[in-house]
Short mmCIF file of C-alpha atoms in Angstrom, two decimals:
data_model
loop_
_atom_site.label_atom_id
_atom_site.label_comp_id
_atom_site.label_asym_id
_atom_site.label_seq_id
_atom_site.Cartn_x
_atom_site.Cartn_y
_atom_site.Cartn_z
CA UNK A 1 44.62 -61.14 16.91
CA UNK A 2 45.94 -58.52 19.36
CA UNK A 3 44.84 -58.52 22.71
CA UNK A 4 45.67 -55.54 25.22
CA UNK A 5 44.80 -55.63 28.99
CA UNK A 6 44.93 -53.45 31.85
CA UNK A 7 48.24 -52.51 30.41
CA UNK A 8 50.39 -49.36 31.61
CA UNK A 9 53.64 -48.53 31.29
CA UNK A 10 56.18 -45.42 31.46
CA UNK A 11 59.47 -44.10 32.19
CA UNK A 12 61.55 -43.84 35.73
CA UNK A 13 58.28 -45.83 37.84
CA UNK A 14 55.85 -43.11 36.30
CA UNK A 15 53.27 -44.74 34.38
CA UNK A 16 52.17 -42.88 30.95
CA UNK A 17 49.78 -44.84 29.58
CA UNK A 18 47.25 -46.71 32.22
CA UNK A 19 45.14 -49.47 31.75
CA UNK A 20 44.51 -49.34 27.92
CA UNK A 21 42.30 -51.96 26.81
CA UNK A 22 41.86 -53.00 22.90
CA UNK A 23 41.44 -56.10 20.74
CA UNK A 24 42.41 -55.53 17.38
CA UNK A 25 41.33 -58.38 14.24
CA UNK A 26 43.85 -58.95 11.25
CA UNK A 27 43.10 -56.69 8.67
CA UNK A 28 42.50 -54.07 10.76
CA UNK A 29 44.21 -50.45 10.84
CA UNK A 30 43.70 -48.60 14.58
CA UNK A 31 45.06 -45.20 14.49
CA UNK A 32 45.91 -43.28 17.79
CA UNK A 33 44.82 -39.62 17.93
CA UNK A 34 45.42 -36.85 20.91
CA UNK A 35 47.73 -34.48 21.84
CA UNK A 36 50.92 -33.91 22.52
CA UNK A 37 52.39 -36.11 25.67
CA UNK A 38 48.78 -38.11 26.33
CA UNK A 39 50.77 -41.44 25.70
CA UNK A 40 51.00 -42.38 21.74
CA UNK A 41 54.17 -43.13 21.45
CA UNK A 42 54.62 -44.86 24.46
CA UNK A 43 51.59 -47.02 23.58
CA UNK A 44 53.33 -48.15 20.46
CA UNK A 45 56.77 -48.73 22.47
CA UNK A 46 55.06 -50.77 25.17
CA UNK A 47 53.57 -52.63 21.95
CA UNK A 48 56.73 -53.29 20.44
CA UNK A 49 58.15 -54.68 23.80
CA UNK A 50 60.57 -51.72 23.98
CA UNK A 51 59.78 -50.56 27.45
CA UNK A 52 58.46 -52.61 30.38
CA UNK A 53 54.62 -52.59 31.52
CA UNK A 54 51.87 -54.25 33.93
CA UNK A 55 49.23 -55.99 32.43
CA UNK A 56 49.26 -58.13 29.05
CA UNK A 57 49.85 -57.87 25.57
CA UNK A 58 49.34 -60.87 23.11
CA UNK A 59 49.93 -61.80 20.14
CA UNK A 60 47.59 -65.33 18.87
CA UNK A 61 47.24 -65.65 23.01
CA UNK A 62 51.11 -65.76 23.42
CA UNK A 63 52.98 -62.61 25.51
CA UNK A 64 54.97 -60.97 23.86
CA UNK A 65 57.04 -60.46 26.80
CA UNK A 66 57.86 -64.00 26.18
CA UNK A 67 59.51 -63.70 22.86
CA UNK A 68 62.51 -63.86 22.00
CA UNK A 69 63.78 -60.88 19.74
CA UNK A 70 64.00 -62.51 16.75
CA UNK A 71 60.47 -64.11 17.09
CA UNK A 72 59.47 -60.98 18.40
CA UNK A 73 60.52 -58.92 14.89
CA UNK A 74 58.61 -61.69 13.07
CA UNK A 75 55.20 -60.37 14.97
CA UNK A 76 55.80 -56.90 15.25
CA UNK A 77 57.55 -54.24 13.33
CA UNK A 78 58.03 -50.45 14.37
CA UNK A 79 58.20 -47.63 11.81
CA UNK A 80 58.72 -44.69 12.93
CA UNK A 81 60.02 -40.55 11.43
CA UNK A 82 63.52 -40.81 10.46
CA UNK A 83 64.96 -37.18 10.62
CA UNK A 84 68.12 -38.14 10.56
CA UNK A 85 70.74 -40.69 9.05
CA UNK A 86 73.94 -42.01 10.82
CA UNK A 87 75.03 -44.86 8.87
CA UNK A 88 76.32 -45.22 5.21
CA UNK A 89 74.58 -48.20 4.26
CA UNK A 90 72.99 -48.73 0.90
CA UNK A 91 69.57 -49.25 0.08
CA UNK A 92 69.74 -53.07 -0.79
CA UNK A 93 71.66 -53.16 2.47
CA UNK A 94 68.98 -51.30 4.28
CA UNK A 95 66.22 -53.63 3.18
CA UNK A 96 68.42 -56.55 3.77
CA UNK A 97 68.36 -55.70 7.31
CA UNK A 98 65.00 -56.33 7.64
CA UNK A 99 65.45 -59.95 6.70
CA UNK A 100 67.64 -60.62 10.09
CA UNK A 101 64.43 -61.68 12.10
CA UNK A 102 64.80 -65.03 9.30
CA UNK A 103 68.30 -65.38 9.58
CA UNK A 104 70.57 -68.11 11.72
CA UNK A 105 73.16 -65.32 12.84
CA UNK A 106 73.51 -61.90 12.62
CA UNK A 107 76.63 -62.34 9.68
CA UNK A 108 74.20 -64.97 7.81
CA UNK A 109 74.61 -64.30 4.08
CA UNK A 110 71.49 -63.86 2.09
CA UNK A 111 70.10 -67.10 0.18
CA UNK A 112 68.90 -66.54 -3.16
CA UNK A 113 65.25 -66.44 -2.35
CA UNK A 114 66.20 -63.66 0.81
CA UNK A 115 67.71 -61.71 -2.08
CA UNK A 116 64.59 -62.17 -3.84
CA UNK A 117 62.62 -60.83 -1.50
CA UNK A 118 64.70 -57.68 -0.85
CA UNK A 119 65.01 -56.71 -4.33
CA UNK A 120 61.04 -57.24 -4.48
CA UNK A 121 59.83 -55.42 -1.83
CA UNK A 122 63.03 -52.30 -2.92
CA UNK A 123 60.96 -52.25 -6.32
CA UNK A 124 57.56 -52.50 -4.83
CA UNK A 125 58.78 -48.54 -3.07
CA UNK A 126 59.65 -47.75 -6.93
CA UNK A 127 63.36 -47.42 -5.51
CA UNK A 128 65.39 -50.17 -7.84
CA UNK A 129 67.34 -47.74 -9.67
CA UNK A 130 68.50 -46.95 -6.25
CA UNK A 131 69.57 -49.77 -4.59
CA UNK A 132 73.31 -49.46 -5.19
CA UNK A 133 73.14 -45.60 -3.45
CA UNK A 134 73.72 -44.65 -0.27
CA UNK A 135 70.58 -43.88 1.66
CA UNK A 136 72.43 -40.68 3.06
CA UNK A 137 72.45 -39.39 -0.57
CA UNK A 138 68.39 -39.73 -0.65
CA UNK A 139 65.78 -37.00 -0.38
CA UNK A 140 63.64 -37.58 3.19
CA UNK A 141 60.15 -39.21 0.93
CA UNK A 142 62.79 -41.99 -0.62
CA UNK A 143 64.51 -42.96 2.94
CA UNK A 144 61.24 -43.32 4.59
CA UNK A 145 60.22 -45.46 1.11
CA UNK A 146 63.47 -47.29 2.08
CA UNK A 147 62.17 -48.01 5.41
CA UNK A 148 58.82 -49.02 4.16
CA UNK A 149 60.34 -51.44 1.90
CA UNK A 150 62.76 -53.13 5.03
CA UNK A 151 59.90 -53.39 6.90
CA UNK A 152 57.96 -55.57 4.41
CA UNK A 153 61.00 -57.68 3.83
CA UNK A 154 60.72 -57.94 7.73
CA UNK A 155 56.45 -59.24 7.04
CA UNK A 156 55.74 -58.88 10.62
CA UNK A 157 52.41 -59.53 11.22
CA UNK A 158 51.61 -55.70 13.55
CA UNK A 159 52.86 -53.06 12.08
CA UNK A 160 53.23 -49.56 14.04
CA UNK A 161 53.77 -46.67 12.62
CA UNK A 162 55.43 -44.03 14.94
CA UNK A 163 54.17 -40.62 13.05
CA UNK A 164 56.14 -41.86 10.30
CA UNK A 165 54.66 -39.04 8.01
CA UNK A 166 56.31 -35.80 9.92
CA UNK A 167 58.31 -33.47 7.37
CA UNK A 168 57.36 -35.29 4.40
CA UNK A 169 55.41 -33.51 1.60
CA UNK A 170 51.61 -34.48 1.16
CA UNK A 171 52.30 -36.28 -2.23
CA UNK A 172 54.47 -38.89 0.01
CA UNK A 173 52.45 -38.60 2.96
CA UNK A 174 49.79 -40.07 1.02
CA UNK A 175 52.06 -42.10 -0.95
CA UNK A 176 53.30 -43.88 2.24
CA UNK A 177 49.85 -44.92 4.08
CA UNK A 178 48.52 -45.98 0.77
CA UNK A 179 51.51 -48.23 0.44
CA UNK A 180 51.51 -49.81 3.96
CA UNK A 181 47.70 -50.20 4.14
CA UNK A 182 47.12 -51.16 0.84
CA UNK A 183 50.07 -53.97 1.57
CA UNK A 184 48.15 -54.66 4.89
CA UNK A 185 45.33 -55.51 3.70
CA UNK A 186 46.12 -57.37 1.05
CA UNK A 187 48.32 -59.78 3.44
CA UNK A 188 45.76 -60.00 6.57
CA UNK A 189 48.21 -58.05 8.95
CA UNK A 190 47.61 -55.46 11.58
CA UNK A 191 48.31 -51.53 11.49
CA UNK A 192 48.38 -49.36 14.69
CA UNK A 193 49.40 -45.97 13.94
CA UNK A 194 50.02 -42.48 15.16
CA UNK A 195 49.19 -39.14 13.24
CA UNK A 196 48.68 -35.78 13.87
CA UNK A 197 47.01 -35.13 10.60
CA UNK A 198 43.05 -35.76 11.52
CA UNK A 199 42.21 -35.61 7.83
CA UNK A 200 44.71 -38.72 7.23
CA UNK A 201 43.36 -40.83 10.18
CA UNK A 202 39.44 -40.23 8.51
CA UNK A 203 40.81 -41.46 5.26
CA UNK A 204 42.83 -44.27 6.19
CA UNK A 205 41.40 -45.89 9.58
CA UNK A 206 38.74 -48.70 10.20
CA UNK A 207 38.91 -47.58 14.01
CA UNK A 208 40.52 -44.84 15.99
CA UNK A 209 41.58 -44.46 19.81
CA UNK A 210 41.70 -40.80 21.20
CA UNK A 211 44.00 -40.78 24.50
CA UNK A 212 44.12 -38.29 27.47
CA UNK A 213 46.83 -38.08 29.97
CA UNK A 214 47.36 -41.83 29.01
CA UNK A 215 43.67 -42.86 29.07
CA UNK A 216 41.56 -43.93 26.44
CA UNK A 217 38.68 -41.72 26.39
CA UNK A 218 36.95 -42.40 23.12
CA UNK A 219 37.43 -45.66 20.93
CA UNK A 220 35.04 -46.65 17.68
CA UNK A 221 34.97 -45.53 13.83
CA UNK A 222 36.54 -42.52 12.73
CA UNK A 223 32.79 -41.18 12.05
CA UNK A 224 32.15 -41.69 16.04
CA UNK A 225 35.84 -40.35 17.34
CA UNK A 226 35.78 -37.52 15.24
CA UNK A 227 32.43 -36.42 15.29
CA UNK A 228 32.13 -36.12 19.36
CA UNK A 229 32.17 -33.65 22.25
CA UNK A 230 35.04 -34.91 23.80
CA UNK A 231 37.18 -34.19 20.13
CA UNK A 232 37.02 -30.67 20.65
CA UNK A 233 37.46 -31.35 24.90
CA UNK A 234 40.83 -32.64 24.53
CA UNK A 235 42.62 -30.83 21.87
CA UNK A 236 40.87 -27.37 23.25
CA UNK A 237 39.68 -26.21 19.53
CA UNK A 238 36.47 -26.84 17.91
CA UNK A 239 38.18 -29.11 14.67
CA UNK A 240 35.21 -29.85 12.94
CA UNK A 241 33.99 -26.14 12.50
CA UNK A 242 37.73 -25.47 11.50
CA UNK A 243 37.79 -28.02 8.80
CA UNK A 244 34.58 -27.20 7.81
CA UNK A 245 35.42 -23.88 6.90
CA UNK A 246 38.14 -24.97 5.32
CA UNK A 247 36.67 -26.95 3.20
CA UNK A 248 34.32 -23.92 2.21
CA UNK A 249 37.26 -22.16 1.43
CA UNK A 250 38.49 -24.81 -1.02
CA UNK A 251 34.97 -25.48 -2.56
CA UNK A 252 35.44 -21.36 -3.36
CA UNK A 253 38.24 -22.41 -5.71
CA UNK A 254 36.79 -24.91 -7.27
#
């Protein structure tokens, strides 16, 4: 279980997010709605022990201020939108990588049941006829399938996902959340997430958080969150009458 407590956190002695409360079960997926600068990425940060905060954060009742990093990437595991590549590594050696948190040094070679378990989890993306290519050679939907695949060689037991969607096509939107909850679920871990795309968070979440200014201002089922007052408050559009007509305009199609 995740317990969060009167935790804030920022940048530069300027707290972003403020007192956010939340206890989250295994097998649970949260996803973290609002606008632009309310906080959701810094949630997820101060989550992932990136960036200092007040207040608590644990994991099974132990801080996660108190872990080391290694123990750390064995709890938790950040995905976020990779726009951009730097390195030349391949695919097998991108997965690999997220096999380190096992590992007795940073130059440890691979056993043969680590290789196992990269080669399974590059085939469980569909992505073993790639594994010898260069992930700067892939299209965006197969890096972030790369990705997916190091972080369940990495089996961390919270995942967040960091808008990990952006500038991929629907097909692999789709594609991507059904993989990671799908594998969620069927291993008992925990999903925190950030999207923009409403329509995504009613399809995939079992609860939702909508932040303002760095508050949480509306916490329950995606039914509840999306169906409210304070929906239409905060992103200053009536959503629901927009994707209602929408939807009218698709039934017309049809």
């Amino acid at each position: 279980m995740l317990e969060i407590k009167n935790l804030s956190s920022g940048y530069d002695g300027v707290d972003i997010i403020k007192n956010i409360n939340l206890s989250i079960k295994k097998g649970e997926n949260l996803f973290i709605i609002g606008p632009n600068g309310c906080g959701k990425s810094t949630l997820l940060k101060t989550i992932a022990n990136i960036i200092e905060y007040k207040g608590s954060i644990k994991i099974d009742d132990k801080e996660i201020s108190s872990l080391d990093r290694k123990n750390l990437a064995r709890r938790v595991g950040l995905m976020s939108q990779v726009s951009e590549i730097y390195f030349p590594y391949t695919v097998y050696e991108t997965v690999s990588l997220g096999r380190y948190p096992y590992s007795k040094g940073i130059f440890d070679i691979l056993s043969k049941e680590e290789k196992n378990i990269v080669l399974e989890n590059i085939s469980k993306v569909g992505l073993m006829e790639f594994k010898d290519k260069m992930i700067t050679e892939l299209s965006g939907g197969q890096v972030q399938r790369v990705f997916l695949a190091k972080l369940f060689a990495q089996n961390p037991d919270i995942i967040l996902l960091d808008e990990p969607t952006n500038h991929l096509d629907l097909k692999y939107q789709i594609e991507l959340l059904e993989y990671v909850c799908n594998w969620a679920k069927s291993k008992n871990k925990i999903i925190i997430g950030v999207l923009h795309d409403l329509n995504l968070v009613h399809h995939f979440a079992d609860s939702v958080i909508m932040l303002q200014n760095g508050e949480i201002i509306s916490n329950g089922n995606p039914k509840n969150v999306l169906n409210g007052e304070k929906l239409k408050e905060v992103y200053d559009i009536d959503i629901k009458s927009f994707m209602v007509n929408v939807l009218n305009k698709w039934e017309e199609v049809i």
